[in-house]
Each structure stands twice: as structure tokens, then as C-alpha cells.
C-alpha positions as a printed NumPy array, in Angstrom:
array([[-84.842,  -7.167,  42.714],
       [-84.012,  -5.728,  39.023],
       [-87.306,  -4.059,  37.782],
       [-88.296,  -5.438,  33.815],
       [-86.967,  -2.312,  32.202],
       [-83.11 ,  -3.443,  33.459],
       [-83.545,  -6.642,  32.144],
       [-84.35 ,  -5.712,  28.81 ],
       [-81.982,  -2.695,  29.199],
       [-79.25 ,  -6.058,  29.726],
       [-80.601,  -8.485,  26.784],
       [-79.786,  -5.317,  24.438],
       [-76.152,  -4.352,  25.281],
       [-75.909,  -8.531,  25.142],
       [-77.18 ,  -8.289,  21.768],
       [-75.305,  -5.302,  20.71 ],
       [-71.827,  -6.813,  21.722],
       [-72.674, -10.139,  19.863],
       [-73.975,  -8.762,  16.817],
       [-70.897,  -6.559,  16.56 ],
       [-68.626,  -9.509,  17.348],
       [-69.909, -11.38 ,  14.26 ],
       [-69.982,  -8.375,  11.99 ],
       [-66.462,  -8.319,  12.833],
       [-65.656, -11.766,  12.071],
       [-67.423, -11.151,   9.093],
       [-65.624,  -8.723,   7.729],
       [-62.585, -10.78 ,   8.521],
       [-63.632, -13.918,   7.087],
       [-64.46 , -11.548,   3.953],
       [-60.922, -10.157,   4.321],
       [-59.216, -13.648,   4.021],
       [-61.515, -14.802,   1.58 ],
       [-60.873, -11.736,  -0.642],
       [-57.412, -12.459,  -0.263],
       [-57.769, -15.464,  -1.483],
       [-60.003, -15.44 ,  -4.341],
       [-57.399, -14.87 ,  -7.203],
       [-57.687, -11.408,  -9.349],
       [-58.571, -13.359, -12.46 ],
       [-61.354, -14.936, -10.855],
       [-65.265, -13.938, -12.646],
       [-67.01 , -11.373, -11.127],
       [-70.086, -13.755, -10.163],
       [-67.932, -15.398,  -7.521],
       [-67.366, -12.682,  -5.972],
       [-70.771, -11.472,  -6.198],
       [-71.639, -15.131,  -4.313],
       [-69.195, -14.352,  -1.34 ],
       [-70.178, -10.644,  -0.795],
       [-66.556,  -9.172,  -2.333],
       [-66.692,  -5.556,  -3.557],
       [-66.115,  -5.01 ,  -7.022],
       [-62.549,  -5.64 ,  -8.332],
       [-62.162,  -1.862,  -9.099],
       [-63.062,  -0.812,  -6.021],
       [-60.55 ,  -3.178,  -4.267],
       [-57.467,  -1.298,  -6.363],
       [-55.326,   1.336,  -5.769],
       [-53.602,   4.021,  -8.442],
       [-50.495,   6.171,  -8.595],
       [-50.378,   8.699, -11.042],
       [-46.983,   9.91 , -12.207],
       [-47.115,  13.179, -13.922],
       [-44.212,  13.608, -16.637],
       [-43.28 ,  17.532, -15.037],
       [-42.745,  18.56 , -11.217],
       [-43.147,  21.795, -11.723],
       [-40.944,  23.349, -14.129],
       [-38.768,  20.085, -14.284],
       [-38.988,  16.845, -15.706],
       [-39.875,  14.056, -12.989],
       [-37.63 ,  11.691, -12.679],
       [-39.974,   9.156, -11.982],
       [-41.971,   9.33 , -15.205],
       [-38.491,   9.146, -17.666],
       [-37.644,   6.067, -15.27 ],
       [-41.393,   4.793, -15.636],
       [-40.684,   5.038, -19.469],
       [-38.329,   3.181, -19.977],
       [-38.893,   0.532, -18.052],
       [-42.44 ,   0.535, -19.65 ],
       [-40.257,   0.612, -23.091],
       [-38.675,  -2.987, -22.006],
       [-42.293,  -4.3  , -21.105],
       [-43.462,  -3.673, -24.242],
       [-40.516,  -5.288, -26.167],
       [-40.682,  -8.361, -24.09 ],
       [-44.428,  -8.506, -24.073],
       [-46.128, -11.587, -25.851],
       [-49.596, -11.023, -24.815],
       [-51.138,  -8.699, -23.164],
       [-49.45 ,  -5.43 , -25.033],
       [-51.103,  -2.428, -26.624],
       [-52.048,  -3.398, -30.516],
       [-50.37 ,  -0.065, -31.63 ],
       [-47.214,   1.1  , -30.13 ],
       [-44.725,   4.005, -31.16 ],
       [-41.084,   3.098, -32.442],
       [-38.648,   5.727, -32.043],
       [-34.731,   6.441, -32.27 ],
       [-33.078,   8.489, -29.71 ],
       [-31.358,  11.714, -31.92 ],
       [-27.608,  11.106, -32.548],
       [-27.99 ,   7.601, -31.562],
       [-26.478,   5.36 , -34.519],
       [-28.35 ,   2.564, -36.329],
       [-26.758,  -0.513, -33.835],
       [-28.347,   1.055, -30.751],
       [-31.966,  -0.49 , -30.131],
       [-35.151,   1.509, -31.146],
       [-37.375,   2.098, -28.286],
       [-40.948,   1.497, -27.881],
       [-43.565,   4.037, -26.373],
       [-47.484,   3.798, -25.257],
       [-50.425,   5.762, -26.967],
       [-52.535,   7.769, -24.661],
       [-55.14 ,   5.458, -23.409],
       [-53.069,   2.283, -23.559],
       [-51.871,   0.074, -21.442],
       [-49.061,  -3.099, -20.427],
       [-49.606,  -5.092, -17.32 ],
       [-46.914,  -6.161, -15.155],
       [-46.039,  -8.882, -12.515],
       [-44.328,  -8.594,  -9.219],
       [-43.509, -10.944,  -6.744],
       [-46.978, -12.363,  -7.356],
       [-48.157,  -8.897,  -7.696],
       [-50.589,  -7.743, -11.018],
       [-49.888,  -4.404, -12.118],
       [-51.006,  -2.204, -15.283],
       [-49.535,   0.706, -16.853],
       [-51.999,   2.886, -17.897],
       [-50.452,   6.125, -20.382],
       [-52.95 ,   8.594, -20.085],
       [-52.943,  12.378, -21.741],
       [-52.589,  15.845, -20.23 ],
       [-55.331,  16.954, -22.049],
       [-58.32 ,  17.658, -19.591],
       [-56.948,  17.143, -15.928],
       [-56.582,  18.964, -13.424],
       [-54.245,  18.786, -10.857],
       [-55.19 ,  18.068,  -6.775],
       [-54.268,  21.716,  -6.179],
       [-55.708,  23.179,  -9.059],
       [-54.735,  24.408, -12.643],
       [-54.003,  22.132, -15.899],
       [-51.72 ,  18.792, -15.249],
       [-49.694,  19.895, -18.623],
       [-47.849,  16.579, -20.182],
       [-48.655,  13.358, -19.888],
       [-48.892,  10.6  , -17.092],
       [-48.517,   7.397, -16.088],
       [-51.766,   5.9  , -14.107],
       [-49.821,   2.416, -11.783],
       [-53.282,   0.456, -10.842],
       [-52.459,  -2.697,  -8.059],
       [-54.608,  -4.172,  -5.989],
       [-55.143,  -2.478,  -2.472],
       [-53.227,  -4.994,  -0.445],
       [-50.088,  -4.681,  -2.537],
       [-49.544,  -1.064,  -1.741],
       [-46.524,  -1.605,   0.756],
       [-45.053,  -4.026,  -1.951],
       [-45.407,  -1.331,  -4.643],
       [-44.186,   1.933,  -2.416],
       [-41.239,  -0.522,  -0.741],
       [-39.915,  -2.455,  -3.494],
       [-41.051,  -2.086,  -6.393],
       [-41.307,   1.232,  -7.176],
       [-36.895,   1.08 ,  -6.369],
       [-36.923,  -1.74 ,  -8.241],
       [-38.023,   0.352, -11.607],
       [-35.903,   3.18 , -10.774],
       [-32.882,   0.611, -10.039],
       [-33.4  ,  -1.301, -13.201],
       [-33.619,   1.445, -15.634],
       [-30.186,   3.102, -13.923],
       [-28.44 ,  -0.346, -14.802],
       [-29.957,  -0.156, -17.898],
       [-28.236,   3.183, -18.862],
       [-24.542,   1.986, -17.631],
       [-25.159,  -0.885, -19.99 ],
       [-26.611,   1.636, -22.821],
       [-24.623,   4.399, -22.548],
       [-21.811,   5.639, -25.041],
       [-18.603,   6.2  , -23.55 ],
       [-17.235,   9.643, -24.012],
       [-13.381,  11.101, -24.341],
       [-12.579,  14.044, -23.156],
       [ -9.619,  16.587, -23.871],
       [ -8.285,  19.712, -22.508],
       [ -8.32 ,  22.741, -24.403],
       [ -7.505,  26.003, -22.984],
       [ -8.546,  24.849, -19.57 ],
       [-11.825,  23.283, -21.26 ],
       [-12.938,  19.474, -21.66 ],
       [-14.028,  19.012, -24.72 ],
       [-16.033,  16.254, -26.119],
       [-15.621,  13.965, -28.712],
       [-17.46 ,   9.975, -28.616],
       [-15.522,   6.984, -28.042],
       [-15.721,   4.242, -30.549],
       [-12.577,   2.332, -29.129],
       [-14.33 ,  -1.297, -29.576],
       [-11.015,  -2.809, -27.035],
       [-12.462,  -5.   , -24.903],
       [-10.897,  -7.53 , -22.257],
       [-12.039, -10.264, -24.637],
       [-10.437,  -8.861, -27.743],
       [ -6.986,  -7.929, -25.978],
       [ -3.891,  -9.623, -26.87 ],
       [ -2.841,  -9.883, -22.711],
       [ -1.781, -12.657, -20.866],
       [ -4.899, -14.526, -19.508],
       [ -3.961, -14.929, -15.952],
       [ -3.079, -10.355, -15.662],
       [ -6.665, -10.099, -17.217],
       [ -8.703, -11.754, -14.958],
       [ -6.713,  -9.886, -12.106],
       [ -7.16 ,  -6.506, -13.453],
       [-11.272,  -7.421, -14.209],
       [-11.481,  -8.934, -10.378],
       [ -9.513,  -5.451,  -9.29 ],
       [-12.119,  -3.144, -11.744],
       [-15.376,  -4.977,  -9.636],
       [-14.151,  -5.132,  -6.408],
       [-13.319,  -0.939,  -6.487],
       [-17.006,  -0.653,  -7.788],
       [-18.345,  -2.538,  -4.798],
       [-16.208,  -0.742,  -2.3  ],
       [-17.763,   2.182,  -1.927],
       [-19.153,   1.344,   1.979],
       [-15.15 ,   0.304,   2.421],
       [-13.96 ,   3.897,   1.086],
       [-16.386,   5.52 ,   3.267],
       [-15.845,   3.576,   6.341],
       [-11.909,   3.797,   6.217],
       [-11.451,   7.864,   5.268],
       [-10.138,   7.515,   2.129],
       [-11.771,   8.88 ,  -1.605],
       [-13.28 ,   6.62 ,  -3.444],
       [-10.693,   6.356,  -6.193],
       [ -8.152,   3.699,  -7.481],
       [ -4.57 ,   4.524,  -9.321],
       [ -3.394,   2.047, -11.96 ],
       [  0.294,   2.637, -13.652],
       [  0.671,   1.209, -16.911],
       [  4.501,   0.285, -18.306],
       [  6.048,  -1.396, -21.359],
       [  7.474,  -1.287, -24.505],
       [  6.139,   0.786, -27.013],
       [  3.085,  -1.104, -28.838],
       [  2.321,  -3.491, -26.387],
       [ -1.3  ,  -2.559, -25.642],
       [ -1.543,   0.366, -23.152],
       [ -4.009,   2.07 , -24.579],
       [ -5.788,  -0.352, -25.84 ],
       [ -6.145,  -1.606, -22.366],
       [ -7.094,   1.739, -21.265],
       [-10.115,   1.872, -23.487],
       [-11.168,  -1.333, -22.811],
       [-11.048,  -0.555, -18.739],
       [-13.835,   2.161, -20.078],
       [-15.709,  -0.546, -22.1  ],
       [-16.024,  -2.788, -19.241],
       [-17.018,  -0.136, -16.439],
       [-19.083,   2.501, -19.139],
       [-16.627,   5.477, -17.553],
       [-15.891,   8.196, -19.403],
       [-12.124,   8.871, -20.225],
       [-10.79 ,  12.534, -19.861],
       [ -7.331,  12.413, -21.584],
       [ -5.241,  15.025, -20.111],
       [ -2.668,  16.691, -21.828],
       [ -0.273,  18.42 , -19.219],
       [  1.977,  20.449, -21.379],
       [ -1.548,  22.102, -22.245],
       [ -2.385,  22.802, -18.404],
       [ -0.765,  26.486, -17.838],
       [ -0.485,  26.68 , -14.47 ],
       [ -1.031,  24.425, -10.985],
       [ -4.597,  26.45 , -10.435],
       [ -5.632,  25.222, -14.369],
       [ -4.866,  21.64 , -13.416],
       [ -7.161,  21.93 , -10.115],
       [-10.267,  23.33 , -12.264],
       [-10.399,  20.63 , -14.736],
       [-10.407,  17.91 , -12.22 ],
       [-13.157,  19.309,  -9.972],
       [-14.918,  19.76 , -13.695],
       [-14.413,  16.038, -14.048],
       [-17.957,  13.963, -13.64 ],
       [-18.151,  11.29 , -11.353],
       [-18.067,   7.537, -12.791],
       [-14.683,   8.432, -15.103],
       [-11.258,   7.963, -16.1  ],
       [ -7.995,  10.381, -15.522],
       [ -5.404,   9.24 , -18.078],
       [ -2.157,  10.64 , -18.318],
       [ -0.136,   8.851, -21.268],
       [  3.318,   8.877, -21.248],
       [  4.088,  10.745, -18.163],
       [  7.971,  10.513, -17.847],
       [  7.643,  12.984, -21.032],
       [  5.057,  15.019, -19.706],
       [  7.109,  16.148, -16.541],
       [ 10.704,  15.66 , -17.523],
       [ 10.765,  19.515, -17.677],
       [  7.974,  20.131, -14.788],
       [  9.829,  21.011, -11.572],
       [  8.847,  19.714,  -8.533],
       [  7.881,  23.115,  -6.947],
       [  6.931,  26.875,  -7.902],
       [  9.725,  29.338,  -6.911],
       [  7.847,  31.727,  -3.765],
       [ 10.078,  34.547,  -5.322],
       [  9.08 ,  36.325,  -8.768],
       [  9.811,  35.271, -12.205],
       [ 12.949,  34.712, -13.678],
       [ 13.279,  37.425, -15.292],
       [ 13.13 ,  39.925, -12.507],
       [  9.921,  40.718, -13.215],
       [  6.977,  40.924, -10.654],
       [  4.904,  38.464, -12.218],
       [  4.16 ,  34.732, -10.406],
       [  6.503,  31.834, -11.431],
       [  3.017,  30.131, -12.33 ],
       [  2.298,  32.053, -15.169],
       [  5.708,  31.267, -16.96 ],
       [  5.154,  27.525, -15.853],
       [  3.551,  24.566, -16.673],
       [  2.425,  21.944, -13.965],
       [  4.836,  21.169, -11.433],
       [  5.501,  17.785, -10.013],
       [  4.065,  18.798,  -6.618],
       [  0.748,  19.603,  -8.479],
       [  0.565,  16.782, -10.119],
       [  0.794,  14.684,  -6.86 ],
       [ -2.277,  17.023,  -5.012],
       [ -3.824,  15.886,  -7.686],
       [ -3.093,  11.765,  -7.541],
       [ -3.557,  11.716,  -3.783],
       [ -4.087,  15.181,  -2.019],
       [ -7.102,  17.001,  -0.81 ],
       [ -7.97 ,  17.461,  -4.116],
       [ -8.13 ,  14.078,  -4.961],
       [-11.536,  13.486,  -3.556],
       [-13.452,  16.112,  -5.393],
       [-14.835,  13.254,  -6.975],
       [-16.694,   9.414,  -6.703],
       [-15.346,   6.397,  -8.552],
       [-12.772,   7.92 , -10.253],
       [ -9.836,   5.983, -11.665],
       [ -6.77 ,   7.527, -12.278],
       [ -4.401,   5.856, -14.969],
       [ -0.553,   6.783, -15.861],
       [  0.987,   5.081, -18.89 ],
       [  4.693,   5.306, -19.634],
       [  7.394,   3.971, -21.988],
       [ 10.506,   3.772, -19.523],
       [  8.881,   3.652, -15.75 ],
       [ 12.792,   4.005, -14.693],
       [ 12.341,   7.401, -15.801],
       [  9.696,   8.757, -13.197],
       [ 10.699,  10.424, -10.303],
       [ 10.49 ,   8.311,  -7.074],
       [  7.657,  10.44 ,  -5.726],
       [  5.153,   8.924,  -7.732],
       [  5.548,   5.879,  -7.732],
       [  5.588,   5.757,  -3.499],
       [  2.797,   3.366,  -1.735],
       [ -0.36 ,   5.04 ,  -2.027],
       [ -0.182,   6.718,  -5.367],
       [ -0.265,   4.545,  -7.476],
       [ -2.128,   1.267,  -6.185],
       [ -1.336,  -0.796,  -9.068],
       [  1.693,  -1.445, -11.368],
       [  0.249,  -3.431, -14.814],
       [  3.402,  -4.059, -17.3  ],
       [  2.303,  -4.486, -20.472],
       [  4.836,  -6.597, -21.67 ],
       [  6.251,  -8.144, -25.555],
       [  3.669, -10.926, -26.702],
       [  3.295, -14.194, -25.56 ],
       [  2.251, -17.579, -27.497],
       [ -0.891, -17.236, -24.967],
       [ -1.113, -13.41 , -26.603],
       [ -0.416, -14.762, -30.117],
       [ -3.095, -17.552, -29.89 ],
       [ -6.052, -14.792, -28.976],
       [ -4.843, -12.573, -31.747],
       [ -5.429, -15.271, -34.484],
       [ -8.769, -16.819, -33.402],
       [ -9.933, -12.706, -32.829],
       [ -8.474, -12.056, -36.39 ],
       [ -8.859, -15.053, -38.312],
       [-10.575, -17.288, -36.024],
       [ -7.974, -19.986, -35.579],
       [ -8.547, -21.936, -32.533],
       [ -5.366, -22.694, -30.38 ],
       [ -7.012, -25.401, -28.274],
       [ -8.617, -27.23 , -30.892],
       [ -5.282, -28.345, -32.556],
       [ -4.828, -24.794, -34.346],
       [ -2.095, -24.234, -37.056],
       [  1.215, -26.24 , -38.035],
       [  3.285, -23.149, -37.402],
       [  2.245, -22.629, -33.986],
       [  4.863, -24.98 , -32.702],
       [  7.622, -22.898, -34.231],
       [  6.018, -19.798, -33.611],
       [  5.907, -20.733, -29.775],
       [  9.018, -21.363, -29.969],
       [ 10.078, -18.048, -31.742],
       [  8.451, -16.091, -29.324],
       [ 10.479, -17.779, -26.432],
       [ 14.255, -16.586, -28.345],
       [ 12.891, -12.873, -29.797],
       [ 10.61 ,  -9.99 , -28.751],
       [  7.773,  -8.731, -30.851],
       [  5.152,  -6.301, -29.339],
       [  1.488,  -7.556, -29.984],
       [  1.186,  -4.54 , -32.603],
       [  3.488,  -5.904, -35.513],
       [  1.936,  -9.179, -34.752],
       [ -1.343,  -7.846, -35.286],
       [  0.146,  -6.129, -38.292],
       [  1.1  ,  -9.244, -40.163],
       [ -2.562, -10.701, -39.181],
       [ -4.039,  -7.765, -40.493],
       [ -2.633,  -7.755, -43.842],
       [ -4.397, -10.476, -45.427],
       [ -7.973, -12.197, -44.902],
       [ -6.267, -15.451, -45.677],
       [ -5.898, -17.352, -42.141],
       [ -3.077, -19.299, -43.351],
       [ -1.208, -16.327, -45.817],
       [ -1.445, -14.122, -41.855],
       [ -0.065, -16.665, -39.746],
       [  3.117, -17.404, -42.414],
       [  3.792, -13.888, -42.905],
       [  3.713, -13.612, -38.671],
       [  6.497, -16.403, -38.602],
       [  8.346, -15.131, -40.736],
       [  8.686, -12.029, -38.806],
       [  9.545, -13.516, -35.949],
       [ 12.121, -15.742, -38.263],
       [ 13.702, -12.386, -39.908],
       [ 14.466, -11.056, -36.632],
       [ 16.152, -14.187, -35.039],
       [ 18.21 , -13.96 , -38.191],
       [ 18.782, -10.305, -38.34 ],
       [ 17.458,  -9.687, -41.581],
       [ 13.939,  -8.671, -40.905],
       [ 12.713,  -6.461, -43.964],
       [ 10.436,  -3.293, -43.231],
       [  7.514,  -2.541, -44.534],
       [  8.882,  -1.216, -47.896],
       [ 10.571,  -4.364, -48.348],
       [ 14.327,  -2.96 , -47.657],
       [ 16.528,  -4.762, -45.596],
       [ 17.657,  -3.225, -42.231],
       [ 21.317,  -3.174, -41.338],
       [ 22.762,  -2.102, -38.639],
       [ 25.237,   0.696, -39.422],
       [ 28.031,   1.628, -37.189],
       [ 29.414,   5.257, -36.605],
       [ 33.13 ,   5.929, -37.486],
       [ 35.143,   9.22 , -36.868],
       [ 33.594,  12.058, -38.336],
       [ 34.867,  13.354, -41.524],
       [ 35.74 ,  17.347, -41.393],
       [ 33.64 ,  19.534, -43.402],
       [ 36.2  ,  21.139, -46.408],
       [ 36.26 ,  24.623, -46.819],
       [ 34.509,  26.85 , -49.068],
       [ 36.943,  26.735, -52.269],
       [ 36.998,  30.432, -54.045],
       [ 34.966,  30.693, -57.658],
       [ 37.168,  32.113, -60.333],
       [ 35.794,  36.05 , -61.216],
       [ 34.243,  36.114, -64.334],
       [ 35.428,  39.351, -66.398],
       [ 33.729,  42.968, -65.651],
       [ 31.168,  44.55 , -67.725],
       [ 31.361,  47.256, -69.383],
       [ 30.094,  50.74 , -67.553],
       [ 31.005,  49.053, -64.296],
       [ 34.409,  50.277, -62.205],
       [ 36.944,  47.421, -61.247],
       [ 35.424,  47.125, -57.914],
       [ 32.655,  45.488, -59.604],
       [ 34.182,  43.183, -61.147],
       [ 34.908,  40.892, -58.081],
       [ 33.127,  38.216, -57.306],
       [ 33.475,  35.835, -54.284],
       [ 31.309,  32.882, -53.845],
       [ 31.646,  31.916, -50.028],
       [ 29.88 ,  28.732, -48.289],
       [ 27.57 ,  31.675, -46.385],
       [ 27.585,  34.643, -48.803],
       [ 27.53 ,  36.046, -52.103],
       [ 29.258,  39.25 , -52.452],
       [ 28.902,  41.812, -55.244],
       [ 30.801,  44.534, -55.428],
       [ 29.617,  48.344, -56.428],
       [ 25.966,  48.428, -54.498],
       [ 27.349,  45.638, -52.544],
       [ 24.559,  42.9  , -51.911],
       [ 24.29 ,  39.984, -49.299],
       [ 22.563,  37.362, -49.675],
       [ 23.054,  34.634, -46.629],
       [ 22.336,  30.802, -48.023],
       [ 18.306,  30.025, -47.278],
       [ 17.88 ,  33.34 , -44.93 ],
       [ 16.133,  35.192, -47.888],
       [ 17.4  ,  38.356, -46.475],
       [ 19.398,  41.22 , -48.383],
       [ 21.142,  44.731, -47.35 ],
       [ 22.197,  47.211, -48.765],
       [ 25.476,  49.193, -48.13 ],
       [ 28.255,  51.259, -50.007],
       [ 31.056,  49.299, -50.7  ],
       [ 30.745,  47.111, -47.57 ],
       [ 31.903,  43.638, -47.756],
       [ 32.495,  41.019, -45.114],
       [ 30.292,  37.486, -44.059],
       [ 26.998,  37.239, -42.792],
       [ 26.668,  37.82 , -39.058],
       [ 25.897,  35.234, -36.38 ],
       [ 22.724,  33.31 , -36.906],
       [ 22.303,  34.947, -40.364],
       [ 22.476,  32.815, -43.242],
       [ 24.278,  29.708, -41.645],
       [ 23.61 ,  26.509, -42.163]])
């Protein structure tokens, strides 16, 4: 039989276990209700359903502008994005902002827009309210002790967005503001000087939408340009450096570099313009491209000149001169070199690189180059096409071809089909006047002149073809009669003899070869100049 104190011992762990049961389903009834009571919502209903205070519901992340003795990346990322809130913001945004220019930027780019200490720009997330707080370095401390230094960035959100803000969005900022710099960023070219790059800002404005190119080869060299940037799990996954090799042929002013700087306009690389007969040796070559950065352009123009005189290997033995010294100090870059460098081991010194060869007369390159796996893409840049011709006048004078364009583009179409003109004396001619109609006429007639063989240059002469005949012989130095001797000078001074090389005087005897400047002295020695002295 249980004795009264049980019992009551029994009706309290009863109690006990049901007043903690609804404690807990209050606090979970509060934890859905908190959830959904929006964070705009007054304070008063939240003081009727038993919510904490909004502040003490929120979290903070504070992003100090140094770690350490560096800047934190986070913070300059934090800024600019903070930079785009603040130009997009309507309402909502700090009353007084700062407005500032980055130094050596030019008046197009966009000025950029900075907190005050003690302001701040709320943001939205995926249904997610956050604020941007910019607060000064004056006064705090930091967790471990000593002053904070710089400024900081105080990120308030509400407590149950903290995995949303570590996880997503916090990439998303960093993400965003790295796009934002490819966009923003000034391409640079680069050139070689005494085994140096040195830089110089490119201001090509080329673009695929300004080049005179056939439509259907543009859109396949864009699609080729994004599908190498997206590759870069392909590259990894297959062995092979993440790099792409584009050879560039045609006639001379046909767009090749133009093309080239508007491959960097489209994918913000840098272009490093290498000059081989500037490289000294096989070891120079291999320096400059590990000194390439990543994200960039290799260009080699005309590279059947560059290595017509480059062998294709360094002699093991010494120099040609019998000396002790390395054949690669007397040489340039070999051909061998030059291939390490398109697809060898040294090749992949680098990320999302593209390599590009241009060249006049592609018949001209040795066969090693041009093998599968060098070169991954042949683009012939070819004379211009009515297609070409159309896009040059509606860039130049804005003279639609599809709209019903200009009477002469029938009979320019059919110009271009008969005779070859590269896009740059087309351009030329549309250049040369403002006057739509005045640039398309003086186009046509080019094309007309050289149908007809009578096409005038630019100083207005006209050009005929001249044909070589046998080669007349040079006639031989006739002697100069000797003028008469003066007085207090012997008869051997009075001879004179006016040769095609030499003058000679007699006495003191003087030469003097034609154009060499040079003169001797002798006694009574006559006779012609020697070899390479005073010729012609």
C-alpha cells in the first residue's frame, strides 16, 4: 500500500513533466509565430504575443577593412558592392554619400559612391532584410585586444537568416563584385623589352560588333571564345592546360589585328605582344611566359617573318666561331622553342591563356606548327565581302543595308564579286568624308578603277604597270681634260684625273673615294680606292 508521501512524491514528477511539455510547446508556438510575424511589423504586436525585441532577435558580422597587416578582401568586396547599392538605391539610402574617382581612371569610367561612418543601406536577399552599417575605427577594440585600426563594415540580419547569409550570400557579394571588375577593367598591352613586359593601356575600341567580318565566322569565333571560358572542369578532367591556339591568315589589311583586339574587348584579357627577334635566347622566351598573368593573350604577329631565320634547333657543339661560348647566346629563338612554348610542358604555366599567331602568307610556316594540336583554330581573314561592306557603312555613316540602303549597293555588290579590296581601303574611302553619300561614291569608284585598271593612289597619280626590259650597261667613267699647272708646282702636279671612284691629285697625292668622306695621305702614290672604299 503506497504511504501519502509517494503519492504526492508521484503528482509532482506528473506535474513537472507536463509543465515542461507546455513550456516547450510554448516556446515553439513562439518560434513559428516569430517566424511569421514580418520584420516590419510594430513593436506592440510583438509585445502582445510575447516576441523579444527585434534587436535582440538579429545577428551582426563585422568586417574589419585590415587582417593584419593586409587589406581584407572581404571589406574591398563589401565596398563595392555597397557602392552599387547606393547608386541603385531609391529609398532607403544615406542622405550624404561620398563621390569619388578612382586615380588614373578617365572621365567615361563611372564615379563611385562610398558610406560616411555611421551610415547605413539596407539590402534584400531571397526574402532576406539586411543593413550595411559603415562604422569608424576610432574607439574599438578588437576581440583579442588592441585598437581595430581602419574602418568596418557592421552586416545586421535577422537570427534565422544566418545559414542564408554565411552560405549564399556572403559568395554571392564576393561573386558579383569579381564580375563586376572583368566588366570594369581596362585592358592592358604588353611588350617585351630586354626580357621585360612592359605596360602600356589599350584603347583599341575593335569590337565584334564594329568588325568588318563575315557574320556567319563571327558568331563562330564568339561561340568558340565562351565555350573555352566555361571549360575549365573539361581541361582539368581530360589532362590538358587550360589554353586555346587561334592562327590568323590573310591578305594584308584585312582585319587581323583588329580582330585580335577585339577578342580582348570581348573576354577583358590582357594582350602581351611578343616580339621574337627581341627574345635573345630559348631560356628568355621561357621567363616571359611564366611572367605572363593568368586571364591573357600571347600574340605573335606575323610569324613566317619572325622565324624565317630561327632554326629549328640549338647546335649541342660551341659557337660558330670556334669559340667556347653556347650557340644560345649568338641566337635568337629557335623553332623548337617556340613550339615548348605553343604546346610543351611549358605551356601550362598558366590558366586561360589564349595563344594567337597572325601571318601574311600561312604557306610560308613550317609544317610543325601548324600540326593538330598546336594550333586549334585556323580563322582566314579574307578580302571584303558585300556582307563586310554593308557593316562598314551603317558603323561609319549609318546606312542601313536591310532597310533598302543606297542605290550603289547593287553595283557595289556586284564589284566586290569581279575584284578584291581588303576592308582597310574600303574603310579608307568611308573615312574620308562625313558625307554618307560623297563615302559610298568615292568606295565605288575604287572598286570601278581597279576593274578598269586605272585606279589612282592617294596622290591622285595614275598607276601603271611597268614592265622590265634588258638592263642597260653602266658607261664608263670618261677622262676630264687637265686643266693647266700652276705656277710653283712641278709637272707632276699638274695632272688631274677625275675617275667614277676617285679624285687624284698629284704632288701630296690626295684620295678622296665618292660619299666615303675619307682621305690619305701618301708621296706620290696614285691608284683607285680599295674594295668597299668609296664605291657606289
Amino acid at each position: 500500500m503506497a504511504s501519502p508521501a509517494n503519492g504526492a512524491l508521484e503528482r509532482c514528477k506528473s506535474a513537472i513533466t507536463a509543465a515542461t511539455s507546455l513550456v516547450g510547446a510554448a516556446m515553439l508556438l513562439r518560434r513559428l509565430v516569430a517566424d511569421a510575424v514580418p520584420a516590419g511589423a510594430p513593436p506592440l504586436v510583438g509585445a502582445l504575443l510575447l516576441l523579444p525585441p527585434p534587436s535582440a532577435r538579429r545577428h551582426a558580422l563585422v568586417i574589419d577593412e585590415f587582417d593584419g597587416a593586409f587589406y581584407n578582401r572581404v571589406f574591398l568586396a563589401a565596398r563595392a558592392y555597397v557602392s552599387t547599392l547606393l547608386a541603385a538605391a531609391r529609398a532607403g539610402a544615406p542622405a550624404v554619400v561620398k563621390a569619388s574617382l578612382p586615380r588614373g581612371a578617365g572621365a567615361e569610367q563611372q564615379i563611385t559612391l562610398a558610406m560616411r561612418p555611421g551610415t547605413a543601406v539596407v539590402d534584400a536577399f531571397r526574402g532576406a532584410e539586411l543593413t550595411w552599417r559603415l562604422i569608424s575605427g576610432e574607439g574599438r577594440r578588437r576581440p583579442g585586444g588592441g585598437a581595430a585600426g581602419g574602418e568596418a563594415f557592421r552586416l545586421s540580419f535577422d537570427a534565422r537568416h544566418k545559414d542564408l547569409v554565411l552560405g549564399s550570400y556572403l559568395p554571392f557579394v564576393m561573386a558579383r563584385v569579381e564580375a563586376m571588375a572583368r566588366e570594369q577593367r581596362q585592358a592592358k598591352l604588353y611588350s617585351n623589352e630586354w626580357g621585360k613586359w612592359r605596360p602600356v593601356r589599350l584603347r583599341n575600341a575593335s569590337t565584334f560588333a564594329t568588325l568588318a567580318m563575315d557574320d556567319t565566322l563571327r558568331q563562330d569565333v564568339v561561340g568558340d571564345l565562351d565555350s573555352f571560358l566555361g571549360r575549365k572542369e573539361y581541361y582539368e578532367r581530360t589532362g590538358r592546360a587550360w589554353k586555346r591556339g587561334y592562327l590568323i591568315h590573310g591578305p594584308p589589311g584585312t582585319g587581323k589585328s583588329s580582330l585580335v583586339a577585339a577578342i580582348s574587348n570581348h573576354l577583358h584579357f590582357d594582350v602581351y605582344d611578343l616580339d621574337l627577334g627581341a627574345v635573345r635566347s630559348n631560356t628568355e622566351l621561357r621567363k616571359l611566359l611564366i611572367r605572363m598573368k593568368n586571364r591573357s593573350i600571347l600574340l605573335v604577329e606575323d610569324v613566317d617573318c619572325a622565324l624565317a631565320a630561327a632554326p629549328r634547333r640549338e647546335a649541342d657543339h660551341g659557337g660558330s666561331d670556334g669559340s667556347s661560348i653556347p650557340s644560345s647566346k649568338h641566337r635568337k629563338v629557335t623553332l623548337s622553342g617556340l613550339l615548348n612554348m605553343v604546346d610543351g610542358l611549358w605551356s601550362s604555366s598558366g590558366h586561360e591563356r589564349i595563344l594567337i599567331f597572325t601571318t601574311n602568307h600561312m604557306d610560308m610556316l613550317d609544317p610543325a606548327l601548324l600540326r593538330p594540336g598546336r594550333m586549334d583554330k585556323h580563322i582566314y581573314m579574307g578580302y571584303c565581302s558585300f556582307g563586310a561592306f554593308r557593316e562598314l557603312a551603317a558603323t561609319y555613316h549609318g546606312v542601313d543595308g536591310d532597310g533598302g540602303g543606297h542605290p550603289l549597293f547593287p553595283e557595289i555588290e556586284a564589284l566586290l564579286r569581279e575584284v578584291e579590296a581588303a576592308p582597310a581601303e574600303i574603310a579608307e574611302r568611308l573615312l574620308a568624308t562625313d558625307d554618307a553619300g560623297a563615302a559610298i561614291e568615292a568606295a565605288a569608284k575604287l572598286l570601278r578603277d581597279r576593274k578598269a585598271g586605272t585606279e589612282e593612289d592617294g596622290a591622285g597619280y595614275v598607276r601603271q604597270k611597268l614592265h622590265a626590259g634588258p638592263r642597260r650597261p653602266r658607261p664608263r667613267p670618261v677622262p676630264v681634260p687637265v686643266p693647266a699647272p700652276r705656277r710653283g708646282r712641278g709637272a707632276s702636279a699638274a695632272r688631274r684625273v677625275v675617275f667614277d671612284e676617285e679624285i687624284v691629285f698629284g704632288g701630296g697625292s690626295r684620295r678622296q673615294g665618292s660619299g666615303s668622306g675619307r682621305r690619305g695621305r701618301g708621296s706620290g702614290v696614285r691608284g683607285r680606292a680599295g674594295p668597299g672604299r668609296g664605291r657606289r
